[in-house]
Short mmCIF file of C-alpha atoms and ligand atoms in Angstrom, two decimals:
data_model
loop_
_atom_site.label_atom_id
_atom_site.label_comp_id
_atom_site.label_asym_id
_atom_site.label_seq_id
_atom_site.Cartn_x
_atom_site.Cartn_y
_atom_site.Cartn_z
CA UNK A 652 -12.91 -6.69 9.90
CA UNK A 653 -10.15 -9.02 8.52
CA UNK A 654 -8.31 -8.39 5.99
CA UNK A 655 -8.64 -11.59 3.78
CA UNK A 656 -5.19 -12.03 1.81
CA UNK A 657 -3.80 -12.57 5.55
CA UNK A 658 -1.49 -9.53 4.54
CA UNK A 659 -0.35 -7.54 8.12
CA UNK A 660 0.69 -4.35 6.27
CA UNK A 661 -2.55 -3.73 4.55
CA UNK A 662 -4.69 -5.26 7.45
CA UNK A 663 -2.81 -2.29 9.87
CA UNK A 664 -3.67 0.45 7.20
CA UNK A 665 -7.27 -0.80 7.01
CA UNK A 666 -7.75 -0.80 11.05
CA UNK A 667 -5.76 2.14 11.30
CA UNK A 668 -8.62 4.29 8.83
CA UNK A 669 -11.15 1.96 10.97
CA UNK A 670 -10.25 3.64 13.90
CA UNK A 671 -9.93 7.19 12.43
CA UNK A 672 -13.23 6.88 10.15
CA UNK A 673 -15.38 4.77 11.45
CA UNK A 674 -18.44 6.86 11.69
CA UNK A 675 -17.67 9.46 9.59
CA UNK A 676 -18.13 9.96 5.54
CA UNK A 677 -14.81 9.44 4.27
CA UNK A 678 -13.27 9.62 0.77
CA UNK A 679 -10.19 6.90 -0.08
CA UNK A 680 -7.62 7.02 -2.92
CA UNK A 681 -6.33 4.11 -3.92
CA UNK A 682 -2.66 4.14 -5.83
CA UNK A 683 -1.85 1.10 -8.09
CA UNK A 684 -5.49 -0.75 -6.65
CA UNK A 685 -5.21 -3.62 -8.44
CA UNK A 686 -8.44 -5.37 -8.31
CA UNK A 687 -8.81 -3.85 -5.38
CA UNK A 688 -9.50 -6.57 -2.87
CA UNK A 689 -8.50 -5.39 0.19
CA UNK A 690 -11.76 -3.13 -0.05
CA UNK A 691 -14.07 -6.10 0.24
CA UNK A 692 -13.41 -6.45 3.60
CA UNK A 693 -13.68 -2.58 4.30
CA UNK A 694 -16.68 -1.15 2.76
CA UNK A 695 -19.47 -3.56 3.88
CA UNK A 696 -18.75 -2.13 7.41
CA UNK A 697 -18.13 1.52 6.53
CA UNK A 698 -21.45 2.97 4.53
CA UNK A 699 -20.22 6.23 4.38
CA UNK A 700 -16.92 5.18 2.60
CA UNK A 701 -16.00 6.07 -0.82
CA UNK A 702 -12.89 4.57 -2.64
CA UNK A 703 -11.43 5.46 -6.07
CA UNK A 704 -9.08 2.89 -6.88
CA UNK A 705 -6.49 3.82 -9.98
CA UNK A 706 -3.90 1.16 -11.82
CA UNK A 707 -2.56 1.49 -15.38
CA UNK A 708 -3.03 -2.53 -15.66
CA UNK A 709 -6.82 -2.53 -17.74
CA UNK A 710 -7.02 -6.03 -16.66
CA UNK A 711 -6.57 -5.83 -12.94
CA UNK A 712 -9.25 -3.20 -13.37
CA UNK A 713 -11.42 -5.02 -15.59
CA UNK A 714 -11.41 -7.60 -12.74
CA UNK A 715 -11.89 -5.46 -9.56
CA UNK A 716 -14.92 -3.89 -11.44
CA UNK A 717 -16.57 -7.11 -12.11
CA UNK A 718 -16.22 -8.42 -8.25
CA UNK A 719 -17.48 -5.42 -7.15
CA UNK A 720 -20.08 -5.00 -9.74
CA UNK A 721 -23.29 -4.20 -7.35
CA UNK A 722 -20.60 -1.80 -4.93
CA UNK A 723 -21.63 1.76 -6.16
CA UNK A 724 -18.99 3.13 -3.44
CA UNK A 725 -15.97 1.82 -5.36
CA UNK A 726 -15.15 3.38 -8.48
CA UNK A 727 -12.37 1.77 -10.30
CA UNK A 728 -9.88 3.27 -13.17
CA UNK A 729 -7.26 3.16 -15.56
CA UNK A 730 -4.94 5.98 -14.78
CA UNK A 731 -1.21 6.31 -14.30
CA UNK A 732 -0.42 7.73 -10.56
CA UNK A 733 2.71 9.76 -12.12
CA UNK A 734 -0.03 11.89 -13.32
CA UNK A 735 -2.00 14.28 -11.46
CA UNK A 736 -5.87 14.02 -10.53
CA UNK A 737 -8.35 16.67 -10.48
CA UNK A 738 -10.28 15.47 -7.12
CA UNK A 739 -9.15 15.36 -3.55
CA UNK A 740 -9.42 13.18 -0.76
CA UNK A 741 -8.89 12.64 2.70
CA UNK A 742 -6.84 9.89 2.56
CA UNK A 743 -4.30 8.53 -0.15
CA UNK A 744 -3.33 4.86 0.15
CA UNK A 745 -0.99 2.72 -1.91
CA UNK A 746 -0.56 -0.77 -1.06
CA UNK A 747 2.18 -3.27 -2.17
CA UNK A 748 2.23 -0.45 -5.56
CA UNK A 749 5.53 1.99 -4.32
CA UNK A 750 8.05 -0.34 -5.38
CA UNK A 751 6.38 -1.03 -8.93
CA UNK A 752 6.07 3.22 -9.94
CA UNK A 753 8.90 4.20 -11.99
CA UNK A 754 8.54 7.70 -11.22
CA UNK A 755 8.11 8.35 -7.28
CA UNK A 756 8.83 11.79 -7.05
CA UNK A 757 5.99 12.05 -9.72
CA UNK A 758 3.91 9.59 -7.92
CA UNK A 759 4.21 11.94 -4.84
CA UNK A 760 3.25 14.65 -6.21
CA UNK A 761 0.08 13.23 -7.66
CA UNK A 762 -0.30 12.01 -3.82
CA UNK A 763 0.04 15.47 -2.56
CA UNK A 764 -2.17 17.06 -5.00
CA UNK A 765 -5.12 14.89 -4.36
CA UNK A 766 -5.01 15.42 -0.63
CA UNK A 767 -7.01 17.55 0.82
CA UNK A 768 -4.79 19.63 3.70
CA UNK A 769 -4.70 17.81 6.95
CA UNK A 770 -5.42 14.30 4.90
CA UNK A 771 -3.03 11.49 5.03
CA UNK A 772 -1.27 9.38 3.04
CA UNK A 773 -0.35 5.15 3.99
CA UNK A 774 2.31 4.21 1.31
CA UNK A 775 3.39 0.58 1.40
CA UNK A 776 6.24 -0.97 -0.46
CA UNK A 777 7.76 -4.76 -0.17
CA UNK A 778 11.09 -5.69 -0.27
CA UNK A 779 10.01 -9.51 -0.97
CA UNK A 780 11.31 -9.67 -4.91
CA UNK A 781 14.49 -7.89 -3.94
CA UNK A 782 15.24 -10.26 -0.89
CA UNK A 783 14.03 -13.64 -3.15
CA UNK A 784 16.04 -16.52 -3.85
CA UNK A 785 13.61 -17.28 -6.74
CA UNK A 786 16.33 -17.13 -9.78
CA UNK A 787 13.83 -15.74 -12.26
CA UNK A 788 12.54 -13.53 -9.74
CA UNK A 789 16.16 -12.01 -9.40
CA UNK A 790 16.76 -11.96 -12.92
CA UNK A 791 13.24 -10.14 -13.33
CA UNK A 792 14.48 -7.08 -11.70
CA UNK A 793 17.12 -5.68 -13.79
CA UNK A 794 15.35 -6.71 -16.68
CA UNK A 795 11.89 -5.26 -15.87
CA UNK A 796 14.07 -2.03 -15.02
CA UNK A 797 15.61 -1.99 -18.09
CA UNK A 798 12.34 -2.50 -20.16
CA UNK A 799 10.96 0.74 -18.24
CA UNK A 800 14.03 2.69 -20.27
CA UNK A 801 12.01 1.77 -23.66
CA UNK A 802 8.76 2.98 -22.13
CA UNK A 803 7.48 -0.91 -20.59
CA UNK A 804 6.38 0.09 -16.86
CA UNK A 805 4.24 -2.93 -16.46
CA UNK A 806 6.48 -5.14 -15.01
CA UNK A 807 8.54 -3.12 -12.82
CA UNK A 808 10.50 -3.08 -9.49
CA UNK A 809 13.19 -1.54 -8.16
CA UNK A 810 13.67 -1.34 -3.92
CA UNK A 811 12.41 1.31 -2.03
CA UNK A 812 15.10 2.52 0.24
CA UNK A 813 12.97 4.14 3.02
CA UNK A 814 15.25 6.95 3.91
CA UNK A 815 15.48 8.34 0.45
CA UNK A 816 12.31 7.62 0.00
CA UNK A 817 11.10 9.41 3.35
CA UNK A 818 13.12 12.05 1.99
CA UNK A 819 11.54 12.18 -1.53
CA UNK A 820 8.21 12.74 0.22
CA UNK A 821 9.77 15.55 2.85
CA UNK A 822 10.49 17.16 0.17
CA UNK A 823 7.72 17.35 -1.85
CA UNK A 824 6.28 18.57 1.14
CA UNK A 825 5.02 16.11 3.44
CA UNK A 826 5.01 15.54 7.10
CA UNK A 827 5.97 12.56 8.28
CA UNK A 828 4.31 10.81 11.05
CA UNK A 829 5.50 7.18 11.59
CA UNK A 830 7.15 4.40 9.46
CA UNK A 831 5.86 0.97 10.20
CA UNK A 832 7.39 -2.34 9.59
CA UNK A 833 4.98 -5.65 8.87
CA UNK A 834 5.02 -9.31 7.62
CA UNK A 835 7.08 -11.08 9.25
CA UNK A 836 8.78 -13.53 6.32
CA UNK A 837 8.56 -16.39 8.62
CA UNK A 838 4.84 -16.05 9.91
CA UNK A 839 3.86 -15.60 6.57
CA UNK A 840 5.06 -19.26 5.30
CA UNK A 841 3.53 -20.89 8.69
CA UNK A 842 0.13 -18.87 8.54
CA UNK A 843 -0.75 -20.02 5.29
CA UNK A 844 -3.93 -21.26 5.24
CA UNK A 845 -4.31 -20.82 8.92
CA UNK A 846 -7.71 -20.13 10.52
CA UNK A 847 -9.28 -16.90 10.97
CA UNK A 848 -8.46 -16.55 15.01
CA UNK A 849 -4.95 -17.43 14.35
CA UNK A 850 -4.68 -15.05 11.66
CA UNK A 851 -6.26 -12.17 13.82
CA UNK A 852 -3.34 -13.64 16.66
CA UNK A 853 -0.45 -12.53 14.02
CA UNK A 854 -1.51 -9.59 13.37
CA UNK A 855 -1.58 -8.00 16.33
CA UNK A 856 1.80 -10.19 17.37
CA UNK A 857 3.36 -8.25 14.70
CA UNK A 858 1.29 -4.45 15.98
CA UNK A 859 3.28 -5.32 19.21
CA UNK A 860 6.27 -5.61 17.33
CA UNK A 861 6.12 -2.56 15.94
CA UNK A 862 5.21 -0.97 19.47
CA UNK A 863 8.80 -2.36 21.02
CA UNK A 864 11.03 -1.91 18.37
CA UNK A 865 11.80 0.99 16.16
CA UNK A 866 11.38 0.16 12.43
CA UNK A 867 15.08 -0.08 11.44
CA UNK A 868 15.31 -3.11 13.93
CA UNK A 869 12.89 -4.73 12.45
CA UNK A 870 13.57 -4.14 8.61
CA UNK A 871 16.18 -7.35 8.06
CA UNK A 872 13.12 -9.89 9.20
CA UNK A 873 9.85 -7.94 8.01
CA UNK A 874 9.14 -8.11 4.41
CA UNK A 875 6.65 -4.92 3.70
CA UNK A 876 7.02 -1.03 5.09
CA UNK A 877 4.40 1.50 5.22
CA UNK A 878 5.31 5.55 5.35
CA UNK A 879 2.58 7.33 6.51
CA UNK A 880 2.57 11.05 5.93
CA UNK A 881 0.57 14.74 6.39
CA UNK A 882 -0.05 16.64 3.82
CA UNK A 883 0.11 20.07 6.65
C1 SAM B 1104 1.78 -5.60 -6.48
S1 SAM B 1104 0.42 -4.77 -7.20
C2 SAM B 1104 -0.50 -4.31 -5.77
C3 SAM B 1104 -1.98 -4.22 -6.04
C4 SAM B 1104 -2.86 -3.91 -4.83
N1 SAM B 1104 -2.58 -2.59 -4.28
C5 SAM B 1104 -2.70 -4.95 -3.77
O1 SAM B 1104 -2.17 -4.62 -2.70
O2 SAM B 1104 -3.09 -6.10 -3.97
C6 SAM B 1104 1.10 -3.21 -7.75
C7 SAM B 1104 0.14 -2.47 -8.66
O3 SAM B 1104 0.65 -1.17 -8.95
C8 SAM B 1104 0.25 -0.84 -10.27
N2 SAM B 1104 1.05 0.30 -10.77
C9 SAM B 1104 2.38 0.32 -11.03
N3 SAM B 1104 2.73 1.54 -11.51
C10 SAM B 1104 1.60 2.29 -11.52
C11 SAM B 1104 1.32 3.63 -11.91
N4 SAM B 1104 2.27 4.44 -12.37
N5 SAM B 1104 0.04 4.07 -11.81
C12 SAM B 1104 -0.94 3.26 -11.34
N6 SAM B 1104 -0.74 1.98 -10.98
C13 SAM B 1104 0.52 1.50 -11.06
C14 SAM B 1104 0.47 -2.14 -11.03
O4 SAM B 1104 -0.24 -2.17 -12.25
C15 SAM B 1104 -0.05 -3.16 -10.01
O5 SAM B 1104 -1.40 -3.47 -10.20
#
């Protein structure tokens, strides 16, 4: 199983729920989903998976549903994660999404009430658009904060700072289990394009990282962190 969008981050949280649920019937939220892509590589391997993917963009969703139009396993929705769910699940994932929610503490809460106890949660956030030297990129963030004031979310990003964050979650109740640092800004601009067995090669270069260094060391050259946390 490969993750397609050669992304390390999400390619660790998908063989990290391999490992844990490979046989077993499993049921996956998915916070800010987007179209959802990262699934296509998951569920043809994993029959008894089911995914519910949310994201308050209608188009992103319009588009996941169409790609995965003959997937009954993957349902797909417009919903805002800042407000709470009805169902639980066993795991909670949100991928590239933390850093776009203008609301965490709500956003965790809505985590921690569709987790079932003992599930887990793998929230991801990128620094990438905070670190850019793109000009409009950097002009983009205080703007796109500023439009969230008059009640805009779409575009929005502000950095995730993990300790506060960490803490946000702590305190809504959550255990945490490990903080993990991926995508190494440099491998990212060589790899593009690169062949599957190369890809695979990076990956795991980058899960060795992770097993030698803790992640504050490797924060100033890795673009995207993932919390992962128990609901007890
Ligand atoms: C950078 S995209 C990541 C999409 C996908 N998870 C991926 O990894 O490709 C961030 C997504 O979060 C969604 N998002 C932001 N705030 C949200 C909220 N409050 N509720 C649900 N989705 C949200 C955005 O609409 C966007 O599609």
């Amino acid at each position: 199983m490969i993750y397609v969008r050669n992304n390390a981050a999400k390619q660790w949280i998908l063989e990290e729920l391999d490992h844990r649920f490979m046989d077993g019937a499993v049921r996956i939220l998915d916070l800010g989903c987007g179209d959802a892509g990262e699934w296509a590589a998951f569920l043809p391997t994993h029959p008894e998976t089911r995914v519910v993917g949310i994201d308050t963009d209608a188009r992103v969703i319009a588009r996941g549903r169409a790609s995965f139009h003959a997937e009954p396993r993957i349902d797909l929705r417009v919903f805002d994660a800042q407000e709470r769910l009805t169902e639980t699940f066993d795991v909670v994932v949100a991928m590239s999404a933390i850093e776009h929610v203008v609301d965490r503490p709500a956003f965790l809460r809505t985590t921690w009430s569709a987790l079932r106890s003992g599930g887990t949660a793998y929230l991801n956030y990128d620094v990438g658009h905070f670190r850019s030297r793109d000009v409009k990129e950097r002009i983009m963030v205080p703007v796109s904060q500023m439009l969230a004031m008059v009640g805009i979310e779409g575009p929005y990003m502000k950095r995730v700072h993990d300790a506060a964050f960490r803490k946000q979650a702590e305190t809504v109740g959550f255990r945490v289990l490990t903080t993990k640092k991926h995508n190494l800004a440099a491998m990212k601009k060589i790899m593009k394009g690169a062949e599957e067995p190369a890809i695979l090669e990076w990956f795991a270069f980058e899960r060795k990282l992770n097993d030698l260094f803790p992640p504050e060391r490797l924060d100033p050259v890795m673009l995207s962190t993932t919390l992962v946390v128990q609901k007890p």
